Short mmCIF file of C-alpha atoms in Angstrom, two decimals:
data_model
loop_
_atom_site.label_atom_id
_atom_site.label_comp_id
_atom_site.label_asym_id
_atom_site.label_seq_id
_atom_site.Cartn_x
_atom_site.Cartn_y
_atom_site.Cartn_z
CA MET A 3 -16.52 -248.85 58.94
CA PRO A 4 -12.79 -249.25 57.10
CA ASN A 5 -11.10 -245.84 56.28
CA THR A 6 -11.79 -244.27 52.83
CA THR A 7 -14.01 -247.32 51.76
CA VAL A 8 -16.29 -245.02 49.55
CA LEU A 9 -13.40 -243.19 48.02
CA ASN A 10 -11.75 -246.57 47.11
CA ASN A 11 -14.91 -247.70 45.59
CA LEU A 12 -15.09 -244.63 43.60
CA ILE A 13 -11.49 -245.39 42.00
CA ASP A 14 -12.46 -249.04 41.57
CA LYS A 15 -15.52 -248.33 39.67
CA ASN A 16 -13.47 -245.32 37.91
CA GLU A 17 -16.20 -243.02 38.03
CA TYR A 18 -15.55 -238.98 37.66
CA PRO A 19 -17.83 -237.35 40.45
CA MET A 20 -19.84 -234.26 40.59
CA ILE A 21 -18.15 -231.89 42.98
CA PHE A 22 -20.49 -229.41 44.84
CA ILE A 23 -18.25 -226.77 46.22
CA GLY A 24 -18.96 -224.16 49.08
CA SER A 25 -17.60 -221.17 50.69
CA GLY A 26 -15.12 -223.34 52.90
CA ILE A 27 -12.76 -224.03 49.84
CA PRO A 28 -11.98 -220.41 49.03
CA LYS A 29 -11.75 -219.66 52.66
CA ARG A 30 -9.23 -222.33 53.05
CA TYR A 31 -6.89 -221.29 50.11
CA LEU A 32 -7.51 -217.48 49.84
CA GLU A 33 -6.15 -214.79 51.85
CA ASP A 34 -8.68 -212.91 53.77
CA PHE A 35 -11.61 -214.35 52.11
CA PRO A 36 -14.99 -213.26 53.90
CA SER A 37 -17.64 -215.65 55.37
CA TRP A 38 -21.17 -214.79 54.45
CA GLU A 39 -21.44 -213.30 58.00
CA GLY A 40 -18.07 -211.42 57.59
CA LEU A 41 -19.36 -209.96 54.22
CA LEU A 42 -22.65 -208.65 55.70
CA GLU A 43 -20.64 -207.16 58.56
CA MET A 44 -18.38 -205.24 56.24
CA TYR A 45 -21.26 -203.39 54.60
CA TRP A 46 -23.29 -203.01 57.80
CA LYS A 47 -20.17 -200.88 58.99
CA GLN A 48 -20.75 -198.78 55.71
CA VAL A 49 -24.43 -198.18 56.19
CA ASN A 50 -24.87 -197.87 60.02
CA ASN A 51 -22.57 -196.19 62.51
CA ASP A 52 -25.18 -195.97 65.34
CA ARG A 53 -25.53 -199.69 66.23
CA SER A 54 -23.38 -202.76 66.34
CA PHE A 55 -23.66 -205.37 63.69
CA TYR A 56 -24.62 -208.28 66.20
CA SER A 57 -27.13 -206.15 67.92
CA PHE A 58 -28.62 -206.03 64.41
CA LEU A 59 -28.40 -209.50 63.96
CA ASN A 60 -29.86 -210.58 67.51
CA SER A 61 -32.82 -208.54 66.64
CA ILE A 62 -33.66 -210.26 63.56
CA ARG A 63 -32.89 -213.77 65.17
CA GLN A 64 -35.23 -213.05 68.07
CA GLU A 65 -38.09 -212.14 65.76
CA LEU A 66 -37.53 -215.24 63.67
CA LEU A 67 -37.61 -217.23 67.09
CA ARG A 68 -40.87 -215.89 68.10
CA GLU A 69 -42.56 -216.55 64.71
CA ASN A 70 -40.91 -220.02 64.46
CA PRO A 71 -40.29 -221.40 67.95
CA SER A 72 -39.49 -225.14 66.64
CA MET A 73 -37.18 -224.10 63.68
CA LEU A 74 -33.84 -225.56 63.91
CA GLU A 75 -31.02 -223.36 64.91
CA SER A 76 -29.16 -223.78 61.65
CA GLU A 77 -32.34 -222.67 59.86
CA ILE A 78 -32.71 -219.78 62.01
CA ASP A 79 -29.11 -218.63 61.49
CA TYR A 80 -29.53 -219.13 57.69
CA LEU A 81 -32.69 -216.93 57.60
CA THR A 82 -31.01 -214.35 59.78
CA ASN A 83 -28.45 -213.95 57.23
CA ILE A 84 -30.76 -213.69 54.42
CA LYS A 85 -32.84 -210.99 56.16
CA ALA A 86 -30.00 -209.25 57.17
CA GLY A 87 -28.60 -209.31 53.57
CA THR A 88 -31.97 -207.92 52.38
CA GLN A 89 -32.13 -205.01 54.95
CA ILE A 90 -28.44 -204.04 54.32
CA ALA A 91 -29.04 -204.20 50.50
CA ASN A 92 -31.82 -201.69 50.79
CA MET A 93 -29.86 -199.28 52.94
CA PHE A 94 -26.71 -199.51 50.84
CA ASN A 95 -28.61 -199.00 47.46
CA GLU A 96 -30.48 -195.95 48.87
CA LEU A 97 -27.13 -194.44 50.23
CA PHE A 98 -25.59 -194.92 47.01
CA PHE A 99 -28.32 -193.23 44.98
CA ALA A 100 -28.21 -190.69 47.43
CA GLU A 101 -24.45 -190.15 46.61
CA LYS A 102 -23.60 -190.79 50.14
CA ILE A 103 -21.74 -194.06 49.15
CA SER A 104 -19.56 -194.56 45.96
CA ILE A 105 -18.40 -197.57 44.35
CA GLY A 106 -15.01 -197.96 42.37
CA ASN A 107 -15.67 -197.98 38.56
CA PHE A 108 -19.49 -197.63 38.95
CA SER A 109 -21.25 -194.42 38.56
CA GLN A 110 -24.54 -193.19 38.80
CA LYS A 111 -24.92 -193.14 35.12
CA ASN A 112 -23.59 -196.84 35.17
CA ALA A 113 -26.34 -197.89 37.64
CA PHE A 114 -29.16 -196.14 35.43
CA LYS A 115 -27.76 -197.74 32.12
CA THR A 116 -27.05 -201.21 33.46
CA LYS A 117 -29.84 -201.56 35.89
CA ILE A 118 -27.07 -203.35 38.17
CA PRO A 119 -28.17 -203.20 41.91
CA PRO A 120 -25.42 -201.15 43.65
CA PHE A 121 -25.04 -203.54 46.44
CA LYS A 122 -24.47 -206.51 44.15
CA LYS A 123 -21.93 -204.39 42.16
CA ALA A 124 -20.22 -203.64 45.28
CA ILE A 125 -20.03 -207.43 46.42
CA SER A 126 -18.78 -208.27 42.74
CA ASN A 127 -16.00 -205.83 43.54
CA VAL A 128 -15.02 -207.50 46.73
CA PHE A 129 -14.31 -210.78 45.25
CA ASN A 130 -12.83 -209.50 42.02
CA GLU A 131 -9.33 -210.12 43.11
CA TYR A 132 -7.90 -212.64 45.29
CA LYS A 133 -4.39 -214.17 46.39
CA VAL A 134 -3.81 -217.94 47.27
CA LYS A 135 -2.04 -218.24 50.62
CA THR A 136 1.62 -218.83 50.25
CA GLU A 137 1.53 -222.03 52.63
CA MET A 138 -1.51 -223.47 50.38
CA HIS A 139 0.05 -223.45 46.93
CA GLU A 140 1.16 -227.19 47.05
CA GLU A 141 -2.42 -228.29 48.28
CA PHE A 142 -4.17 -226.00 45.89
CA ASP A 143 -2.18 -227.53 42.97
CA LEU A 144 -3.74 -230.79 44.06
CA PHE A 145 -7.18 -229.32 44.26
CA LYS A 146 -6.81 -228.06 40.65
CA LYS A 147 -6.15 -231.74 39.58
CA VAL A 148 -9.29 -232.77 41.39
CA LEU A 149 -11.20 -230.15 39.27
CA ASN A 150 -10.11 -231.64 36.19
CA LYS A 151 -11.09 -235.14 37.34
CA SER A 152 -14.92 -233.79 37.80
CA GLN A 153 -17.75 -234.51 35.48
CA ILE A 154 -19.39 -231.44 36.49
CA ILE A 155 -18.98 -228.77 39.26
CA LEU A 156 -21.77 -226.79 41.09
CA THR A 157 -21.06 -224.03 43.54
CA THR A 158 -22.75 -221.44 45.63
CA ASN A 159 -19.75 -219.15 45.60
CA TYR A 160 -19.69 -215.72 43.52
CA ASP A 161 -16.07 -215.75 43.01
CA THR A 162 -13.97 -217.09 40.08
CA LEU A 163 -11.64 -219.32 42.01
CA ILE A 164 -12.95 -222.50 40.50
CA GLU A 165 -13.04 -221.75 36.81
CA ASP A 166 -9.71 -219.95 37.02
CA ALA A 167 -8.28 -223.19 38.71
CA PHE A 168 -9.73 -225.52 36.24
CA ASN A 169 -8.53 -223.49 33.17
CA ASP A 170 -5.14 -222.68 34.55
CA ASP A 171 -3.74 -225.93 33.05
CA ASN A 172 -6.30 -227.03 30.73
CA PRO A 173 -6.58 -226.05 26.89
CA ASN A 174 -10.11 -227.23 26.96
CA LYS A 175 -11.79 -224.62 29.10
CA ILE A 176 -14.79 -225.36 31.42
CA LYS A 177 -18.09 -224.18 30.21
CA LYS A 178 -19.83 -221.91 32.88
CA TYR A 179 -23.41 -221.61 33.50
CA ILE A 180 -24.43 -218.58 35.98
CA GLY A 181 -27.61 -218.73 37.74
CA GLN A 182 -30.05 -221.36 36.74
CA ARG A 183 -29.61 -220.64 32.87
CA GLY A 184 -27.77 -223.92 32.27
CA PHE A 185 -30.61 -225.98 33.90
CA PHE A 186 -33.09 -224.74 31.13
CA GLU A 187 -30.72 -225.73 28.41
CA GLN A 188 -29.65 -229.09 26.51
CA THR A 189 -26.09 -229.49 27.84
CA TYR A 190 -23.45 -231.92 27.50
CA GLY A 191 -22.84 -232.95 31.08
CA TRP A 192 -19.30 -232.87 30.99
CA ALA A 193 -16.72 -230.06 32.17
CA GLU A 194 -19.37 -227.91 33.16
CA LEU A 195 -19.48 -225.45 36.01
CA TYR A 196 -22.86 -224.34 37.52
CA LYS A 197 -22.74 -221.36 39.59
CA ILE A 198 -26.23 -221.28 40.92
CA HIS A 199 -25.87 -218.18 43.38
CA GLY A 200 -24.55 -216.07 40.49
CA SER A 201 -21.04 -214.68 39.76
CA ILE A 202 -19.24 -211.65 40.04
CA GLU A 203 -18.91 -211.13 36.26
CA SER A 204 -22.66 -210.80 36.40
CA PRO A 205 -23.40 -208.93 39.43
CA SER A 206 -27.00 -208.84 38.83
CA SER A 207 -26.93 -212.82 39.16
CA ILE A 208 -25.95 -212.67 42.69
CA ILE A 209 -28.20 -214.12 45.32
CA ILE A 210 -28.13 -212.19 48.57
CA ASP A 211 -31.65 -210.99 49.66
CA GLU A 212 -35.06 -212.68 50.35
CA GLU A 213 -36.36 -212.04 46.80
CA ASP A 214 -33.48 -213.46 45.25
CA TYR A 215 -33.68 -216.71 47.49
CA ASP A 216 -37.53 -217.01 46.72
CA LYS A 217 -36.90 -217.07 43.06
CA PHE A 218 -34.04 -219.41 43.51
CA ASN A 219 -36.09 -221.67 45.63
CA LYS A 220 -38.91 -221.74 43.18
CA ASN A 221 -36.66 -223.15 40.60
CA SER A 222 -34.58 -225.68 42.87
CA VAL A 223 -36.46 -228.54 41.26
CA LEU A 224 -34.31 -227.86 38.23
CA ILE A 225 -30.83 -228.47 40.19
CA SER A 226 -32.50 -231.49 41.74
CA ALA A 227 -33.29 -232.82 38.32
CA LYS A 228 -29.88 -232.23 37.16
CA ILE A 229 -28.16 -234.04 40.02
CA ILE A 230 -30.48 -236.95 39.88
CA SER A 231 -29.94 -237.51 36.23
CA LEU A 232 -26.18 -237.75 36.69
CA LEU A 233 -26.25 -239.58 40.06
CA ILE A 234 -26.68 -242.96 38.19
CA ASN A 235 -23.05 -242.68 36.84
CA SER A 236 -21.41 -239.98 38.95
CA PRO A 237 -21.56 -239.72 42.90
CA ILE A 238 -21.71 -236.19 44.27
CA ILE A 239 -18.98 -235.11 46.51
CA PHE A 240 -19.87 -231.95 48.65
CA MET A 241 -16.82 -229.85 49.81
CA GLY A 242 -16.56 -226.62 51.61
CA TYR A 243 -19.65 -226.99 53.47
CA SER A 244 -20.87 -228.10 56.97
CA LEU A 245 -23.44 -230.40 57.91
CA THR A 246 -25.37 -227.46 59.26
CA ASP A 247 -25.17 -225.45 56.12
CA MET A 248 -28.70 -224.86 54.90
CA ASN A 249 -27.52 -224.56 51.17
CA VAL A 250 -26.22 -227.95 51.23
CA ARG A 251 -29.19 -229.30 53.17
CA ASN A 252 -31.70 -227.79 51.28
CA ILE A 253 -30.34 -229.13 47.94
CA ILE A 254 -29.78 -232.60 49.41
CA LYS A 255 -33.54 -232.43 50.71
CA ASP A 256 -34.72 -231.25 47.29
CA PHE A 257 -33.28 -234.10 45.24
CA SER A 258 -33.79 -236.84 47.96
CA SER A 259 -37.63 -236.04 48.04
CA SER A 260 -37.87 -237.18 44.40
CA LEU A 261 -36.16 -240.62 45.12
CA THR A 262 -37.95 -243.84 46.16
CA PRO A 263 -37.01 -245.59 49.30
CA LYS A 264 -34.70 -247.97 47.71
CA ASP A 265 -33.03 -245.20 45.91
CA VAL A 266 -32.46 -243.24 49.36
CA SER A 267 -30.73 -246.43 50.71
CA ASP A 268 -28.69 -246.88 47.44
CA MET A 269 -27.52 -243.09 47.68
CA GLY A 270 -25.81 -243.82 50.83
CA SER A 271 -22.34 -244.32 48.83
CA ARG A 272 -23.39 -241.84 46.09
CA ILE A 273 -23.60 -238.83 48.29
CA ILE A 274 -20.60 -237.87 49.98
CA ILE A 275 -19.77 -235.06 52.47
CA VAL A 276 -16.35 -234.04 53.15
CA GLU A 277 -16.30 -231.96 56.47
CA TYR A 278 -13.06 -230.33 57.83
CA ASP A 279 -11.98 -231.63 61.05
CA GLU A 280 -8.84 -229.83 62.43
CA GLY A 281 -6.24 -231.70 63.64
CA ASN A 282 -7.61 -235.06 62.31
CA ASP A 283 -4.90 -236.43 60.03
CA ALA A 284 -6.88 -239.50 59.31
CA ILE A 285 -9.96 -239.99 56.80
CA ILE A 286 -12.85 -241.14 58.93
CA GLU A 287 -16.08 -242.34 57.20
CA GLN A 288 -19.52 -242.69 58.69
CA ASN A 289 -22.68 -243.72 56.80
CA ILE A 290 -25.32 -241.48 58.02
CA TYR A 291 -29.14 -241.62 57.62
CA ASP A 292 -30.62 -238.06 58.17
CA SER A 293 -34.30 -238.21 59.11
CA GLU A 294 -34.97 -234.52 58.29
CA LEU A 295 -33.41 -234.86 54.98
CA GLU A 296 -34.90 -238.21 54.59
CA CYS A 297 -31.48 -239.27 53.04
CA GLU A 298 -28.51 -241.45 53.37
CA TYR A 299 -25.13 -240.18 52.85
CA THR A 300 -21.36 -240.80 53.81
CA LEU A 301 -19.61 -238.33 55.67
CA ILE A 302 -15.97 -238.10 55.66
CA LYS A 303 -14.14 -236.22 58.31
CA THR A 304 -10.65 -235.12 57.97
CA GLY A 305 -8.01 -232.43 58.46
CA ASN A 306 -6.00 -233.83 55.61
CA PHE A 307 -7.51 -232.78 52.34
CA PRO A 308 -4.28 -233.72 50.28
CA LYS A 309 -5.09 -237.36 51.17
CA ILE A 310 -8.71 -237.02 49.67
CA TYR A 311 -7.33 -235.21 46.67
CA GLN A 312 -4.44 -237.96 46.01
CA LYS A 313 -7.22 -240.63 45.89
CA LEU A 314 -9.63 -238.54 43.51
CA ILE A 315 -6.77 -237.89 41.29
CA ASN A 316 -6.31 -241.60 40.70
CA ILE A 317 -9.77 -241.82 38.91
CA ASN A 318 -8.79 -242.09 35.24
CA GLN A 319 -11.15 -243.04 32.31
CA GLY A 320 -8.53 -242.54 29.82
CA VAL A 321 -9.94 -239.26 28.60
CA ALA A 322 -10.38 -235.98 30.80
CA PRO A 323 -14.02 -234.71 31.28
CA SER A 324 -12.91 -231.66 29.52
CA GLU A 325 -11.89 -233.72 26.25
CA VAL A 326 -14.98 -235.56 26.20
CA ARG A 327 -16.94 -232.16 26.17
CA ARG A 328 -14.66 -231.19 23.19
CA TYR A 329 -15.38 -234.58 21.38
CA GLN A 330 -19.15 -234.26 22.12
CA HIS A 331 -19.14 -230.56 20.83
CA ILE A 332 -17.40 -231.42 17.50
CA ILE A 333 -19.55 -234.63 16.97
CA LYS A 334 -22.69 -232.37 17.65
CA LYS A 335 -21.45 -229.73 15.18
CA LEU A 336 -20.72 -232.54 12.57
CA VAL A 337 -23.81 -234.59 13.04
CA VAL A 338 -26.77 -232.42 14.50
CA ASP A 339 -25.81 -229.23 12.93
CA ASN A 340 -24.67 -230.40 9.44
CA GLY A 341 -27.37 -232.98 9.60
CA LYS A 342 -30.10 -230.40 9.57
CA LYS A 343 -28.51 -228.87 6.51
CA GLY A 344 -28.59 -232.53 4.79
CA SER A 345 -24.99 -232.31 4.36
CA LEU A 346 -23.77 -235.63 5.84
CA ASN A 347 -21.11 -238.03 4.77
CA THR A 348 -18.93 -240.35 6.34
CA LEU A 349 -15.40 -240.35 7.56
CA LEU A 350 -13.65 -242.63 10.01
CA ILE A 351 -10.91 -240.79 12.37
CA ALA A 352 -8.91 -241.72 15.19
CA PRO A 353 -9.24 -239.54 18.34
CA GLN A 354 -6.06 -237.56 17.83
CA GLN A 355 -7.51 -236.22 14.53
CA LEU A 356 -10.57 -234.38 16.04
CA ASN A 357 -8.37 -231.21 16.24
CA GLU A 358 -7.76 -231.45 12.35
CA ILE A 359 -11.43 -232.49 11.53
CA GLU A 360 -12.84 -229.43 13.38
CA SER A 361 -11.28 -227.01 10.82
CA ARG A 362 -13.02 -228.85 8.22
CA ILE A 363 -16.48 -228.43 9.38
CA GLY A 364 -18.34 -226.10 7.00
CA ASP A 365 -19.70 -226.90 3.73
CA GLU A 366 -18.11 -230.46 3.62
CA ARG A 367 -20.48 -233.35 3.84
CA ILE A 368 -18.98 -235.10 6.87
CA VAL A 369 -19.75 -237.34 9.74
CA VAL A 370 -17.22 -238.68 12.20
CA ALA A 371 -17.26 -242.28 13.81
CA LEU A 372 -14.82 -241.63 16.62
CA GLY A 373 -12.33 -244.40 16.76
CA ASP A 374 -10.41 -246.62 14.80
CA THR A 375 -11.38 -249.57 12.38
CA ALA A 376 -10.15 -252.06 15.21
CA ASN A 377 -12.25 -250.29 18.01
CA ILE A 378 -15.07 -247.92 17.69
CA PHE A 379 -16.60 -247.44 21.28
CA ARG A 380 -15.74 -251.16 22.04
CA MET A 381 -12.98 -253.55 23.49
CA PRO A 382 -11.41 -256.01 20.90
CA ASP A 383 -12.22 -259.67 20.92
CA ILE A 384 -9.33 -262.14 21.52
CA MET A 385 -8.84 -262.85 17.77
CA SER A 386 -8.74 -258.98 16.84
CA TYR A 387 -6.31 -258.55 19.58
CA VAL A 388 -3.99 -261.00 18.46
CA TYR A 389 -4.10 -260.31 14.79
CA ASP A 390 -3.21 -256.85 15.54
CA TYR A 391 -0.50 -257.56 18.02
CA ILE A 392 1.13 -260.50 15.65
CA LEU A 393 0.90 -258.55 12.43
CA ASN A 394 1.86 -255.16 14.03
CA LYS A 395 -1.17 -253.44 12.63
CA ASN A 396 -1.34 -250.90 15.45
CA GLU A 397 -4.89 -250.23 14.97
CA ILE A 398 -5.58 -250.88 18.51
CA HIS A 399 -4.73 -247.99 20.83
CA THR A 400 -2.17 -249.03 23.49
CA ASP A 401 -4.46 -247.99 26.36
CA ILE A 402 -7.37 -250.29 24.75
CA ALA A 403 -5.11 -253.00 24.41
CA LEU A 404 -3.62 -252.91 27.94
CA ARG A 405 -7.42 -252.73 29.14
CA PHE A 406 -8.09 -255.87 27.18
CA VAL A 407 -5.12 -257.45 28.72
CA ALA A 408 -6.34 -256.37 32.18
CA SER A 409 -9.82 -258.00 31.68
CA GLN A 410 -8.40 -261.37 30.72
CA ASN A 411 -8.35 -264.19 33.34
CA SER A 412 -4.95 -264.05 34.91
CA ARG A 413 -4.18 -267.63 34.00
CA SER A 414 -5.04 -267.19 30.20
CA ARG A 415 -1.91 -267.05 27.94
CA ILE A 416 -1.95 -264.00 25.67
CA PRO A 417 1.00 -261.73 24.05
CA PHE A 418 1.56 -258.50 25.62
CA PHE A 419 5.02 -257.67 26.37
CA LYS A 420 5.39 -255.47 23.40
CA TYR A 421 2.99 -253.03 25.20
CA ILE A 422 4.87 -252.83 28.49
CA SER A 423 8.52 -252.80 27.01
CA GLY A 424 10.10 -249.51 28.38
CA VAL A 425 6.60 -248.43 29.85
CA ASN A 426 5.93 -247.26 33.29
CA LEU A 427 2.56 -248.62 34.10
CA ASP A 428 2.09 -246.14 36.90
CA ASN A 429 2.23 -243.41 34.16
CA THR A 430 -0.42 -244.84 31.95
CA ASN A 431 -4.18 -243.85 31.84
CA LEU A 432 -5.21 -247.49 33.12
CA ASN A 433 -6.96 -247.50 36.63
CA PRO A 434 -5.41 -248.79 39.47
CA SER A 435 -7.21 -252.07 39.37
CA GLU A 436 -6.19 -252.56 35.82
CA LYS A 437 -2.66 -251.69 36.45
CA GLU A 438 -2.44 -254.23 39.38
CA LYS A 439 -3.96 -256.89 37.20
CA ILE A 440 -1.02 -256.33 34.46
CA LYS A 441 1.62 -256.25 37.26
CA GLN A 442 0.18 -259.65 38.56
CA ARG A 443 0.21 -261.00 34.98
CA ILE A 444 4.06 -259.90 34.37
CA ALA A 445 5.10 -261.38 37.69
CA SER A 446 3.06 -264.80 36.80
CA CYS A 447 4.58 -265.47 33.32
CA THR A 448 8.04 -263.69 32.83
CA ASP A 449 9.94 -266.91 32.73
CA LEU A 450 10.07 -268.74 29.46
CA THR A 451 11.17 -272.07 30.82
CA THR A 452 8.09 -271.90 33.37
CA VAL A 453 5.58 -271.67 30.50
CA VAL A 454 7.48 -274.29 28.20
CA ASN A 455 7.27 -276.75 31.16
CA THR A 456 3.51 -276.42 30.93
CA ILE A 457 3.35 -278.39 27.60
CA ASN A 458 2.09 -281.96 27.89
CA LYS A 459 4.89 -284.69 28.30
CA SER A 460 3.92 -286.29 25.14
CA ASN A 461 4.48 -283.28 23.10
CA LYS A 462 7.93 -282.56 24.49
CA ILE A 463 9.89 -283.97 21.43
CA VAL A 464 13.21 -282.66 20.48
CA LYS A 465 13.42 -281.19 16.87
CA ASN A 466 16.11 -278.88 15.41
CA SER A 467 14.21 -277.13 12.51
CA LEU A 468 10.73 -275.85 11.96
CA ASP A 469 10.76 -277.90 8.71
CA ALA A 470 11.48 -281.19 10.63
CA ILE A 471 8.48 -280.57 12.89
CA LYS A 472 6.13 -279.72 10.10
CA ALA A 473 7.20 -282.96 8.19
CA GLU A 474 5.82 -285.10 10.86
CA LYS A 475 2.27 -283.86 9.76
CA TRP A 476 0.98 -283.76 13.36
CA LYS A 477 -2.42 -282.35 14.32
CA LYS A 478 -2.03 -278.60 14.64
CA ASP A 479 -1.97 -278.32 18.51
CA LYS A 480 0.73 -281.12 18.66
CA GLU A 481 2.80 -279.18 15.97
CA ARG A 482 2.30 -275.87 17.88
CA ASP A 483 3.44 -277.64 21.13
CA VAL A 484 6.57 -279.16 19.61
CA ILE A 485 7.39 -275.70 18.01
CA SER A 486 6.90 -274.38 21.54
CA TYR A 487 9.23 -276.89 23.10
CA ASN A 488 12.04 -276.45 20.69
CA ILE A 489 11.67 -272.48 20.26
CA THR A 490 15.07 -271.81 21.23
CA LYS A 491 16.69 -274.17 18.74
CA LEU A 492 14.52 -272.75 15.73
CA ASP A 493 15.15 -270.00 13.41
CA GLU A 494 13.33 -266.78 14.81
CA ASN A 495 12.37 -265.48 11.35
CA GLU A 496 10.85 -268.84 10.43
CA VAL A 497 8.88 -269.21 13.47
CA ALA A 498 7.58 -265.51 13.15
CA HIS A 499 6.34 -266.26 9.54
CA TYR A 500 4.75 -269.47 10.85
CA ILE A 501 2.90 -267.68 13.74
CA GLU A 502 1.90 -264.75 11.45
CA LYS A 503 0.37 -267.36 8.78
CA GLU A 504 -1.38 -269.38 11.46
CA VAL A 505 -3.04 -266.17 12.98
CA VAL A 506 -4.00 -264.96 9.58
CA ASN A 507 -5.85 -268.14 8.89
CA LEU A 508 -7.42 -268.25 12.13
CA LYS A 509 -8.95 -264.77 11.32
CA LYS A 510 -10.05 -265.81 7.80
CA GLU A 511 -12.03 -268.95 9.19
CA GLY A 512 -13.78 -266.56 11.63
CA LYS A 513 -12.56 -268.27 14.75
CA LEU A 514 -13.72 -266.49 17.94
CA THR A 515 -11.41 -268.55 20.22
CA ILE A 516 -7.92 -269.58 20.22
CA SER A 517 -6.56 -273.08 21.51
CA SER A 518 -4.52 -273.35 24.54
CA ALA A 519 -1.54 -274.75 22.39
CA MET A 520 -1.62 -271.89 20.23
CA ARG A 521 -2.01 -269.44 22.94
CA ARG A 522 1.04 -270.97 24.57
CA LEU A 523 3.10 -270.68 21.44
CA LEU A 524 1.89 -266.93 21.27
CA LEU A 525 3.16 -266.09 24.76
CA ILE A 526 6.37 -268.13 24.37
CA TYR A 527 7.38 -266.39 21.18
CA ASP A 528 6.40 -263.13 22.85
CA LEU A 529 8.65 -263.87 25.70
CA LEU A 530 11.38 -264.58 23.47
CA VAL A 531 11.15 -261.64 21.27
CA ASN A 532 9.62 -258.99 23.15
CA LYS A 533 10.51 -259.42 26.98
CA LYS A 534 13.09 -257.09 27.84
CA ASP A 535 15.33 -257.85 30.90
#
């Protein structure tokens, strides 16, 4: 399979992905970040001085093997850590209550009043502070940009690295759901973070022992339902997990079990696992069917995460997920909340006015249609586009206009140079495919003489004034072609007035199409007036 095919498809389709982040990500970017096993070892040393940590783990592992001789090694390791976590938690809590272990800023009174298990409070303290590795700052900045291109983010991590990174440069903060609370609520489905194993600011939510995992597994269907509902429009990318990680395997197995055989096949390009492959600077893709998971997915192996990030950053729908969430939030306040009060009225606003309108929500009777009169949740048609362009109405946003231009057949003639004059296309919100189409259009029609030469030979009649052409009383398209042929000899203001009048009449007549001769005249006039050398 060609390298990065699935990522290129993601960019071409311009789909913001879901991203599922495991402990491999903070371990990659943060100094002294402990693994699950390392965390347990640290606390084992506090609760037991007589026995080595790995002697303790081996005894648990042997017991599990005796009880489950056919179990996969990865699952044995997973259950070993859970059972170890349970025993260490019990020992730690007993020692704390016996005042043989202390926790910073957490007294016996705190434990009694808050009912927070001491072991979970101690864990939250470990992850409360972190420092990004000096040598990883540049790559971490790319990672932050990827977070802001994610429709939703899910994680099994306890630390706050993800939300801190997302919010660092984003005025629209991410909405955070801790535990499984968000799966019981109606959510917007944009710019949301689901910390499914808990978070340090709510120590009781941390999943670490057998009882915690049992409760989590009982409600895992909620996570599956959320993922499946979003997979239609948003692929899911797992980062910071290995293929043997039971957290990710259990989650994939849960939601794949709800899919039909056809859905399973279709999911091959919708479920993407990025696995770190040290020393491999390339991006290698494999399409895998996992019989145990009964699921197809794409595995990407690389040691070059920046290359992955650079591709994902190219996804751009014109508005960031956090902004979509903000728009939805305001619309809900206006339509749903005020609607329940029977206090609705209408007001049409442009997107940039949303900040102003939020402050007006209260007793005012208001409903907002998000958009401008020329474009409310739709692309313009050719007549609307030309009318807005020629009459300088500026009611169609530049990004929408450029997207319309990119959507047209490359051979069709339409004016567009006004929108690209002095503009670096690479800095616009267009997706890569749209940018390329416009660049191709520019390359194919930048020469006025070339376009004039396409006029039918019978219409190449020399005239020196617009009045002289109109006096001939030719049919409209012949008249337009003769104007096009002589345009450099004619008075520019007179031609502008003629074109404006023609466009207004076409609009009044309700025309849905524009003749080739009129399109050619529009483009030739555009080249003459708006094309900058």
